[in-house]
JSON list of C-alpha atoms in Angstrom, two decimals:
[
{"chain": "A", "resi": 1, "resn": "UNK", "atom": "CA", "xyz": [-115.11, -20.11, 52.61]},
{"chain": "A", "resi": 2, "resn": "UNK", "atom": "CA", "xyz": [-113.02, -19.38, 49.93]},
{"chain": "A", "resi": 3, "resn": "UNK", "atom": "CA", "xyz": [-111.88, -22.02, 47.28]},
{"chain": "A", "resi": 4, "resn": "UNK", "atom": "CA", "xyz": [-109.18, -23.01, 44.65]},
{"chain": "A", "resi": 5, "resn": "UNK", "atom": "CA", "xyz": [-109.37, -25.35, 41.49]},
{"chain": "A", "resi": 6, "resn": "UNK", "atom": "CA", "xyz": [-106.85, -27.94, 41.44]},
{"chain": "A", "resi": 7, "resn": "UNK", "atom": "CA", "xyz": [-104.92, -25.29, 38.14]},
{"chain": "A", "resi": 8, "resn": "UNK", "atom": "CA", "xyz": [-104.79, -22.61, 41.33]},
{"chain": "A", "resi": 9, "resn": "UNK", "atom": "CA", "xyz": [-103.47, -24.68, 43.71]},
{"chain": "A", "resi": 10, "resn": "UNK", "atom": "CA", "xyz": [-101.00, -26.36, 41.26]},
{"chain": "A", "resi": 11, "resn": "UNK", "atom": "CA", "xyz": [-100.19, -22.92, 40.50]},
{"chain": "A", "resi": 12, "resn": "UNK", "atom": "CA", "xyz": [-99.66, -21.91, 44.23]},
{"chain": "A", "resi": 13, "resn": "UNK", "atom": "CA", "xyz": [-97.38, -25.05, 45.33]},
{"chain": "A", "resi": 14, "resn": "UNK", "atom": "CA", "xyz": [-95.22, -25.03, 41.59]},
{"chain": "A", "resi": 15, "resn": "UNK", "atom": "CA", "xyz": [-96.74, -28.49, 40.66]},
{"chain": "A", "resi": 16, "resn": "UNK", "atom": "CA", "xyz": [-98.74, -30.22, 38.16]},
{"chain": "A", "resi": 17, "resn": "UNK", "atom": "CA", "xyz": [-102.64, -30.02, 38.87]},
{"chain": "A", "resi": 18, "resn": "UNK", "atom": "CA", "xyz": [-102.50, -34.20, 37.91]},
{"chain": "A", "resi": 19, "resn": "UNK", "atom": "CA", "xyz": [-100.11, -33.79, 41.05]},
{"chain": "A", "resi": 20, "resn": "UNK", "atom": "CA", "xyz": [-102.99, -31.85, 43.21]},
{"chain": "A", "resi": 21, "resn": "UNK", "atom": "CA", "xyz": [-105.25, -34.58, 42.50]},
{"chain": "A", "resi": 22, "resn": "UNK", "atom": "CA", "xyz": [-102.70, -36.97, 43.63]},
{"chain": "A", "resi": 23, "resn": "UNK", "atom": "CA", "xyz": [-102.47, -35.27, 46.76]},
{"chain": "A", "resi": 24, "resn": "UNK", "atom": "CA", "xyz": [-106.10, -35.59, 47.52]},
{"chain": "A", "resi": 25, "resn": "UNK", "atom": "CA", "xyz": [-106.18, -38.97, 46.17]},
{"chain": "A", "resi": 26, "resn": "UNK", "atom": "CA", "xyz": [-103.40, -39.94, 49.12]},
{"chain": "A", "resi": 27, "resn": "UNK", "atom": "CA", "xyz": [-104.89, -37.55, 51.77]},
{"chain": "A", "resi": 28, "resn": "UNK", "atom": "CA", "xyz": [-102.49, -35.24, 51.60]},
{"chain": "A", "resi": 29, "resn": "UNK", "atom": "CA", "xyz": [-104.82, -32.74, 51.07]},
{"chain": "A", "resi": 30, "resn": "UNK", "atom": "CA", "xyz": [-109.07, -32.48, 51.08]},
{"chain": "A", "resi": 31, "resn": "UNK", "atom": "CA", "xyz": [-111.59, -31.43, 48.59]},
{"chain": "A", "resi": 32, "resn": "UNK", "atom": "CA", "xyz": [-114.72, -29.98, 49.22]},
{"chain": "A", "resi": 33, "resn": "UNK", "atom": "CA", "xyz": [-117.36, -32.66, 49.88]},
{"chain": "A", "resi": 34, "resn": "UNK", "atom": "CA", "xyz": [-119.40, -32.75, 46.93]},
{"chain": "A", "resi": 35, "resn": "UNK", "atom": "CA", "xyz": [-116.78, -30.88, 44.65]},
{"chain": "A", "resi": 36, "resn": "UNK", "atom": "CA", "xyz": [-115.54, -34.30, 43.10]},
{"chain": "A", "resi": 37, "resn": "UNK", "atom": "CA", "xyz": [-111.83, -32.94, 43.57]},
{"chain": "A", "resi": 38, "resn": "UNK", "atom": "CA", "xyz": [-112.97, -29.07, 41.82]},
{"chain": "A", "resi": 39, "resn": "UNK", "atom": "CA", "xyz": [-112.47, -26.83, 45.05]},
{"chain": "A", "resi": 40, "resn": "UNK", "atom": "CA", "xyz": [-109.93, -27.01, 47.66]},
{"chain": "A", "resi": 41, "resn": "UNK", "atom": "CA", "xyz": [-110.51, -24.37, 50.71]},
{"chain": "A", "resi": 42, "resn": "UNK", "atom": "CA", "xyz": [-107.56, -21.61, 50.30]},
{"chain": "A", "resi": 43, "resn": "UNK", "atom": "CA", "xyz": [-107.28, -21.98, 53.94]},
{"chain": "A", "resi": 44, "resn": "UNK", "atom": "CA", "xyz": [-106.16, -25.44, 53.41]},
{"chain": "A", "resi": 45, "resn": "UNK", "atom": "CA", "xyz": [-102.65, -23.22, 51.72]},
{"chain": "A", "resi": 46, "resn": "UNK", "atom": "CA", "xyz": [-100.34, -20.88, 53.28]},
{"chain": "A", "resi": 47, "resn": "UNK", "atom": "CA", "xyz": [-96.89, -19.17, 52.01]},
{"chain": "A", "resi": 48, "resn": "UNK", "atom": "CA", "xyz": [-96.97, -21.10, 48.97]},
{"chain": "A", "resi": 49, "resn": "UNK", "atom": "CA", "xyz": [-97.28, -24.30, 50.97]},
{"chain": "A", "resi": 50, "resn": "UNK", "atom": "CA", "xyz": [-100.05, -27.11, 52.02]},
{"chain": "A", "resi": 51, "resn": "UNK", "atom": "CA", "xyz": [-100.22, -26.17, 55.86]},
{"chain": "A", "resi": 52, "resn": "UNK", "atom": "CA", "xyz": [-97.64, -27.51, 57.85]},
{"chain": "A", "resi": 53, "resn": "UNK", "atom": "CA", "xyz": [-99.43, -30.33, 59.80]},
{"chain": "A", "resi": 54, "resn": "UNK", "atom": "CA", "xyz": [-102.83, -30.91, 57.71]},
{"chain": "A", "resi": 55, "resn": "UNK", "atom": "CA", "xyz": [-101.69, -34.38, 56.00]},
{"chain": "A", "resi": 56, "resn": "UNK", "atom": "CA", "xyz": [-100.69, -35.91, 59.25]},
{"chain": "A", "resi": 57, "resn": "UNK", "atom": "CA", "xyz": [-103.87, -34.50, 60.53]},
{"chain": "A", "resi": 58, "resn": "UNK", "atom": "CA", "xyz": [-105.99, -35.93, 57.74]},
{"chain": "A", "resi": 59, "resn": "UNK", "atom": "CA", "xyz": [-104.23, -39.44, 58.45]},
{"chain": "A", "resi": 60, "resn": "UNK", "atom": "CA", "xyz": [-105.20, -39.39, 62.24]},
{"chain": "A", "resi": 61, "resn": "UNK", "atom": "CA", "xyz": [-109.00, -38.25, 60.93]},
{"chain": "A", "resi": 62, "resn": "UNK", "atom": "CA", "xyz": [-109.08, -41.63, 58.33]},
{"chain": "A", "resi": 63, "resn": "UNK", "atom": "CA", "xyz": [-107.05, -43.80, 60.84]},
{"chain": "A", "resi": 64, "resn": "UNK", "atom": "CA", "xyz": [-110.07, -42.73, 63.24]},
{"chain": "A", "resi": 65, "resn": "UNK", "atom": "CA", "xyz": [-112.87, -43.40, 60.74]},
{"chain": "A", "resi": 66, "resn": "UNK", "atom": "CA", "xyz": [-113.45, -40.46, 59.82]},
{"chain": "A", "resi": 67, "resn": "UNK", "atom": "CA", "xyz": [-115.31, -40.22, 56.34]},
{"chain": "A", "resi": 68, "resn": "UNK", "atom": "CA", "xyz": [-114.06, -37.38, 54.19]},
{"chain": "A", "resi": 69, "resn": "UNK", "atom": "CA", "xyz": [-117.36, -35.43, 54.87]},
{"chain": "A", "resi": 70, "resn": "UNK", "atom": "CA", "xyz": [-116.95, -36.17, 58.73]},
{"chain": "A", "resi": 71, "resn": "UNK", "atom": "CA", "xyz": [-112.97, -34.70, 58.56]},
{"chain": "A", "resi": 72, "resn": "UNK", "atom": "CA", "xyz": [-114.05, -31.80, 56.27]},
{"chain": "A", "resi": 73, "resn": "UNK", "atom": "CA", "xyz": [-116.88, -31.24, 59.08]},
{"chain": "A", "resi": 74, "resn": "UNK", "atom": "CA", "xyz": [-114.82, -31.46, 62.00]},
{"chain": "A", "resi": 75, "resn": "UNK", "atom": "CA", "xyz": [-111.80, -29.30, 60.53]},
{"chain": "A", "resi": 76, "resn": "UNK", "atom": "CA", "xyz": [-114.08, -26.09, 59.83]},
{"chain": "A", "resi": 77, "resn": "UNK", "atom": "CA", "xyz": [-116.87, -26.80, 63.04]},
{"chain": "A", "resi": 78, "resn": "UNK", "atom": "CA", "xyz": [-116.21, -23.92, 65.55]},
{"chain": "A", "resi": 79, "resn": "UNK", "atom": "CA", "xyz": [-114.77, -24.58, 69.13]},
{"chain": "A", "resi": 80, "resn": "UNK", "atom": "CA", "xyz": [-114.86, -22.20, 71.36]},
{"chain": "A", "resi": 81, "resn": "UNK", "atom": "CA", "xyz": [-112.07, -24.24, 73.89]},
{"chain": "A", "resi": 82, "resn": "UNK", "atom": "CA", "xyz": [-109.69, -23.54, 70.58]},
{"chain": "A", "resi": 83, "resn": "UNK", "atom": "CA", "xyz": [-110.76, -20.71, 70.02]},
{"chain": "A", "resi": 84, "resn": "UNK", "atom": "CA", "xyz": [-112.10, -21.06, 66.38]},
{"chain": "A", "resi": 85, "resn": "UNK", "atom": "CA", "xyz": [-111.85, -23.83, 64.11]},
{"chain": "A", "resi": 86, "resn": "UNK", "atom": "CA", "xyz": [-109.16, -26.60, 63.92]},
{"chain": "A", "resi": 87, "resn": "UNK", "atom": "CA", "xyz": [-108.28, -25.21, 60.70]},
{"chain": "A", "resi": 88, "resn": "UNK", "atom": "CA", "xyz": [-107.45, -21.61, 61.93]},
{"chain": "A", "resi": 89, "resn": "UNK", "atom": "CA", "xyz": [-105.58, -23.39, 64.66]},
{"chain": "A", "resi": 90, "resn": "UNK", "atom": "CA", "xyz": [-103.52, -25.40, 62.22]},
{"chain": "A", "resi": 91, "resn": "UNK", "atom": "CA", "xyz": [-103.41, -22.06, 60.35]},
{"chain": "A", "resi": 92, "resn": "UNK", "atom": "CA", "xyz": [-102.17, -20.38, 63.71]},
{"chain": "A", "resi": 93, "resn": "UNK", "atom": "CA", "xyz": [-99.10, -23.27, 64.70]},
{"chain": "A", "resi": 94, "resn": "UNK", "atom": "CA", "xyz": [-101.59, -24.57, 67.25]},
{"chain": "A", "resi": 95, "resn": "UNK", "atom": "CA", "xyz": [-101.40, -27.87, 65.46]},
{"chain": "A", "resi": 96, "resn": "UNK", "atom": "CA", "xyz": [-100.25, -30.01, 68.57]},
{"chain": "A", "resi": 97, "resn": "UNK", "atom": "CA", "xyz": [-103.48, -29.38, 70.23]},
{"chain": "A", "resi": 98, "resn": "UNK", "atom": "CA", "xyz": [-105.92, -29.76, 67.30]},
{"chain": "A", "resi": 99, "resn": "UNK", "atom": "CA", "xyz": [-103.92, -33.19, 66.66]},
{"chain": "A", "resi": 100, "resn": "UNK", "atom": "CA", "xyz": [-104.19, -34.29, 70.50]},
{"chain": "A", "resi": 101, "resn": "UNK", "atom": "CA", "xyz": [-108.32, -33.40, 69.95]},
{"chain": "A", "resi": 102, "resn": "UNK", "atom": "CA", "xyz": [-108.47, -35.24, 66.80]},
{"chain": "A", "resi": 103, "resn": "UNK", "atom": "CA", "xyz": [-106.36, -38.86, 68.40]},
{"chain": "A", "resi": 104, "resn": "UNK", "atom": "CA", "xyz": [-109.24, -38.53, 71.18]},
{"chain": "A", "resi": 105, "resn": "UNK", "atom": "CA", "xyz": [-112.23, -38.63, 68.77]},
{"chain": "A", "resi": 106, "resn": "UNK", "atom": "CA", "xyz": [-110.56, -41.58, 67.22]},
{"chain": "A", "resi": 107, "resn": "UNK", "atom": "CA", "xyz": [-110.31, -43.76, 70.27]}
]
């Protein structure tokens, strides 16, 4: 999996890296268990933007108890009913289907 510091993801969405560590700090966005708040996965980014659907996704995940380790987990586990992982769906505009999984896990 490839990662970003907080500089190259400020750098990527035209903000302040204090504002990257906000954005983790409120969910918005997920670090790397273990990382402190050093490496975000690139795949978490696309066109120049955090993905679409990921920080309503991340609330569903901590509304459903969901540590951070158990969300970072579940985003990049494999499914082969997706196909591939909730993050490549997400990545793909499958988001509505990925969110409907991730409300059933919580119940």
């Amino acid at each position: 999996m490839d990662t970003l510091t907080p500089a190259e993801v400020a750098e990527q969405l035209g903000v302040s890296t204090n504002k990257v560590r906000q954005l983790i700090s409120e969910r918005k966005l997920l670090a790397v268990p273990g990382s402190g708040n050093s490496r975000i996965p690139a795949d978490f980014l696309q066109d120049g933007a955090i993905l679409k659907h990921l920080p309503g996704l991340l609330t569903v995940l901590h509304d459903g108890r969901f540590t951070d380790e158990e969300a970072f987990e579940w985003l990049f586990r494999a499914d082969d009913s997706l196909p591939g992982t909730p993050v490549q769906a997400l990545r793909d505009d499958r988001h509505t289907e990925v969110t409907r999984r991730a409300q059933a896990l919580a119940l």
